Amino acid sequence: MATVGLLYVGAVLFINGMMLLGKVDARAAAVFNLFVGALQVITPTVLIIAAGNRADAILGASGLFLFGFTYLYVGIGLLGGFDTTGVGYFSLFVAITALGFSFANFRIIGDKPFGVIWLYWAFLWLLFFLLLGLKHEHLTVYTGWVTAIQGWVTAAIPAFLLLTGYWQRWNQDLLAVLLAVFGVVVFGGLWLLTRGRRTLPGGTGRAGGETAAAH
């Protein structure tokens, strides 16, 4: 069930990245954020109820709320035209918490690839904090590309491979290393390519603009 939700996390990240890049209208993206946000709140609630007292299952489901609440926050903010600082500072909370979930995946759950993926998400939420909370508008284009790429690399592709059984066939240590190398090379290269780009028209002052594309 959580894997199905992860697939749609990939979709909403891709759409939000395209919104940051000025390819998707903000209000149109808001509706999909609400759909996925609702899914990512209902799913972990069901999983936690079904888990009983299994701490590992509760731990695995609890991180999904970070996504769900953010998408709902973003969707409502986009439709209402609210200032982005609330989403931005919530993103800081998520970025720090994501580091904890990364540690848990490495040391408690023993899932090294998702330990790396949680580091990806910590980086992404940090960018949302800088862009939406601190209004560093020069990061708009870079954040848009990182968001869109992470939609595929951290969510849509892993979810599809998990659903089809191919993810489990990979050597997990090798997969974790490949993900780490990909992140450093691609996002480092993107920074070099986009750091001279100015912000897209519209600025980052309101959640009703393309800069409220967080998560």
Coordinates of C-alpha atoms in Angstrom, one line a residue:
M1 CA 0.0 0.0 0.0
A2 CA 2.8 2.4 0.9
T3 CA 4.5 1.6 -2.4
V4 CA 1.5 2.6 -4.4
G5 CA 1.5 6.0 -2.5
L6 CA 5.2 6.3 -3.4
L7 CA 4.4 6.1 -7.1
Y8 CA 2.1 9.1 -6.8
V9 CA 4.6 11.0 -4.7
G10 CA 6.8 10.7 -7.8
A11 CA 4.0 12.2 -9.9
V12 CA 3.4 15.1 -7.7
L13 CA 7.1 15.9 -7.3
F14 CA 7.4 15.9 -11.1
I15 CA 4.4 18.2 -11.5
N16 CA 5.6 20.5 -8.8
G17 CA 9.0 20.7 -10.4
M18 CA 7.4 21.6 -13.7
M19 CA 5.5 24.3 -11.9
L20 CA 8.7 25.8 -10.5
L21 CA 10.0 25.8 -14.0
G22 CA 6.9 27.6 -15.3
K23 CA 5.5 24.7 -17.3
V24 CA 2.4 24.0 -15.2
D25 CA -0.1 26.5 -13.8
A26 CA 0.0 26.8 -10.0
R27 CA -3.7 26.3 -9.4
A28 CA -3.8 23.3 -11.7
A29 CA -0.9 21.7 -9.7
A30 CA -2.7 22.6 -6.5
V31 CA -5.5 20.1 -7.2
F32 CA -3.2 17.2 -7.7
N33 CA -1.3 18.2 -4.5
L34 CA -4.6 17.8 -2.6
F35 CA -5.2 14.4 -4.2
V36 CA -1.8 13.0 -3.3
G37 CA -1.8 14.8 0.1
A38 CA -5.0 13.1 1.1
L39 CA -3.7 9.7 -0.1
Q40 CA -0.5 10.2 1.9
V41 CA -2.4 10.9 5.1
I42 CA -5.0 8.1 4.7
T43 CA -2.4 5.4 3.7
P44 CA -0.1 5.7 6.8
T45 CA -3.2 6.0 9.1
V46 CA -4.5 2.6 7.8
L47 CA -1.0 1.1 7.9
I48 CA -0.5 2.2 11.5
I49 CA -3.9 0.9 12.6
A50 CA -3.1 -2.4 10.9
A51 CA 0.4 -2.6 12.5
G52 CA -0.9 -3.1 16.0
N53 CA 2.2 -2.9 18.3
R54 CA 4.8 -3.6 15.6
A55 CA 7.2 -0.8 16.0
D56 CA 9.0 -1.4 12.7
A57 CA 5.8 -1.1 10.7
I58 CA 4.8 2.0 12.6
L59 CA 8.2 3.5 11.9
G60 CA 8.0 2.8 8.2
A61 CA 4.5 4.3 7.9
S62 CA 5.1 7.4 10.1
G63 CA 7.4 9.1 7.6
L64 CA 4.5 9.2 5.0
F65 CA 2.7 11.9 7.0
L66 CA 5.6 14.3 6.2
F67 CA 4.7 14.0 2.6
G68 CA 0.9 14.1 3.0
F69 CA 0.8 17.1 5.3
T70 CA 3.2 19.0 3.0
Y71 CA 1.2 18.3 -0.2
L72 CA -2.0 19.4 1.6
Y73 CA -0.3 22.5 2.9
V74 CA 1.0 23.4 -0.6
G75 CA -2.3 22.6 -2.3
I76 CA -4.3 24.8 0.0
G77 CA -1.7 27.5 -0.1
L78 CA -1.6 27.6 -3.9
L79 CA -5.4 27.8 -4.1
G80 CA -5.6 30.4 -1.4
G81 CA -2.7 32.5 -2.5
F82 CA -1.1 32.4 0.9
D83 CA 2.5 33.5 1.7
T84 CA 5.0 30.6 1.5
T85 CA 6.8 31.1 4.7
G86 CA 4.7 28.6 6.6
V87 CA 5.4 25.8 4.1
G88 CA 9.0 26.9 4.0
Y89 CA 9.6 26.5 7.7
F90 CA 7.6 23.3 7.8
S91 CA 10.1 22.1 5.1
L92 CA 13.0 22.8 7.5
F93 CA 11.3 20.6 10.0
V94 CA 10.9 17.9 7.4
A95 CA 14.5 18.2 6.2
I96 CA 15.8 17.6 9.7
T97 CA 13.4 14.8 10.3
A98 CA 14.3 13.2 7.1
L99 CA 17.9 12.8 8.4
G100 CA 16.5 10.8 11.3
F101 CA 14.6 8.6 8.9
S102 CA 17.7 8.1 6.8
F103 CA 19.6 7.0 10.0
A104 CA 16.7 4.6 10.8
N105 CA 16.8 3.1 7.4
F106 CA 20.6 2.5 7.6
R107 CA 20.8 1.3 11.2
I108 CA 17.4 -0.1 12.2
I109 CA 15.5 -1.2 9.1
G110 CA 18.6 -2.2 7.2
D111 CA 17.4 -0.6 3.9
K112 CA 20.5 1.2 2.6
P113 CA 19.0 2.4 -0.7
F114 CA 16.2 4.1 1.1
G115 CA 18.7 5.4 3.6
V116 CA 20.2 7.3 0.6
I117 CA 16.8 8.2 -0.7
W118 CA 15.9 9.9 2.6
L119 CA 19.1 11.9 2.2
Y120 CA 17.9 13.0 -1.2
W121 CA 14.6 14.1 0.4
A122 CA 16.4 15.9 3.2
F123 CA 18.3 17.9 0.6
L124 CA 15.2 18.6 -1.4
W125 CA 13.2 19.9 1.6
L126 CA 16.2 22.0 2.6
L127 CA 16.0 23.7 -0.8
F128 CA 12.3 24.3 -0.3
F129 CA 13.1 26.0 3.1
L130 CA 15.7 28.2 1.4
L131 CA 13.3 29.0 -1.5
L132 CA 10.0 29.3 0.3
G133 CA 10.9 30.1 3.8
L134 CA 13.9 32.4 3.3
K135 CA 12.8 33.6 -0.2
H136 CA 16.2 32.9 -1.9
E137 CA 14.6 33.4 -5.3
H138 CA 17.8 32.6 -7.2
L139 CA 17.2 28.9 -6.3
T140 CA 13.9 28.7 -8.2
V141 CA 15.2 27.1 -11.4
Y142 CA 17.7 24.8 -9.6
T143 CA 15.0 23.6 -7.2
G144 CA 12.6 23.0 -10.0
W145 CA 15.0 20.7 -11.8
V146 CA 16.0 18.9 -8.5
T147 CA 12.3 18.4 -7.7
A148 CA 11.3 17.0 -11.1
I149 CA 14.3 14.6 -11.2
Q150 CA 13.8 13.4 -7.6
G151 CA 10.2 12.7 -8.5
W152 CA 11.5 9.9 -10.8
V153 CA 14.7 8.8 -9.0
T154 CA 13.4 8.7 -5.5
A155 CA 9.8 7.8 -6.0
A156 CA 8.3 6.8 -9.3
I157 CA 11.0 4.4 -10.5
P158 CA 11.7 2.8 -7.1
A159 CA 7.9 2.3 -6.6
F160 CA 7.5 0.7 -10.0
L161 CA 10.5 -1.6 -9.4
L162 CA 9.2 -2.5 -6.0
L163 CA 5.7 -3.3 -7.4
T164 CA 7.1 -5.5 -10.1
G165 CA 9.7 -7.2 -7.8
Y166 CA 12.7 -6.0 -9.7
W167 CA 14.0 -3.8 -6.9
Q168 CA 14.6 -6.7 -4.6
R169 CA 16.8 -8.4 -7.3
W170 CA 19.4 -5.7 -7.1
N171 CA 22.4 -5.9 -4.8
Q172 CA 21.3 -3.4 -2.1
D173 CA 24.7 -2.2 -1.3
L174 CA 25.5 -1.5 -4.9
L175 CA 22.1 0.2 -5.4
A176 CA 22.8 2.5 -2.5
V177 CA 26.2 3.5 -3.9
L178 CA 24.7 4.1 -7.4
L179 CA 22.0 6.3 -5.9
A180 CA 24.6 8.3 -3.9
V181 CA 26.9 8.8 -6.8
F182 CA 24.0 9.8 -9.1
G183 CA 22.8 12.4 -6.6
V184 CA 26.2 14.0 -6.1
V185 CA 27.0 14.1 -9.9
V186 CA 23.6 15.2 -11.2
F187 CA 22.7 17.7 -8.6
G188 CA 26.2 19.1 -8.5
G189 CA 26.2 19.4 -12.3
L190 CA 22.8 21.0 -12.2
W191 CA 24.0 23.7 -9.8
L192 CA 26.9 24.6 -12.1
L193 CA 24.4 24.8 -15.0
T194 CA 21.7 26.8 -13.3
R195 CA 23.5 29.0 -10.7
G196 CA 23.6 31.9 -13.2
R197 CA 19.9 31.7 -14.0
R198 CA 17.7 34.3 -12.4
T199 CA 14.2 33.5 -11.1
L200 CA 11.2 32.8 -13.3
P201 CA 8.6 35.6 -13.6
G202 CA 6.3 35.8 -10.6
G203 CA 8.8 35.6 -7.8
T204 CA 8.5 33.5 -4.6
G205 CA 6.4 35.7 -2.4
R206 CA 3.2 33.8 -2.4
A207 CA 2.1 30.2 -2.4
G208 CA -0.1 31.0 -5.3
G209 CA 3.0 31.2 -7.6
E210 CA 5.2 28.7 -9.2
T211 CA 7.6 28.8 -6.2
A212 CA 5.1 27.0 -3.9
A213 CA 5.9 23.8 -5.7
A214 CA 7.3 22.2 -2.6
H215 CA 7.0 18.4 -2.3

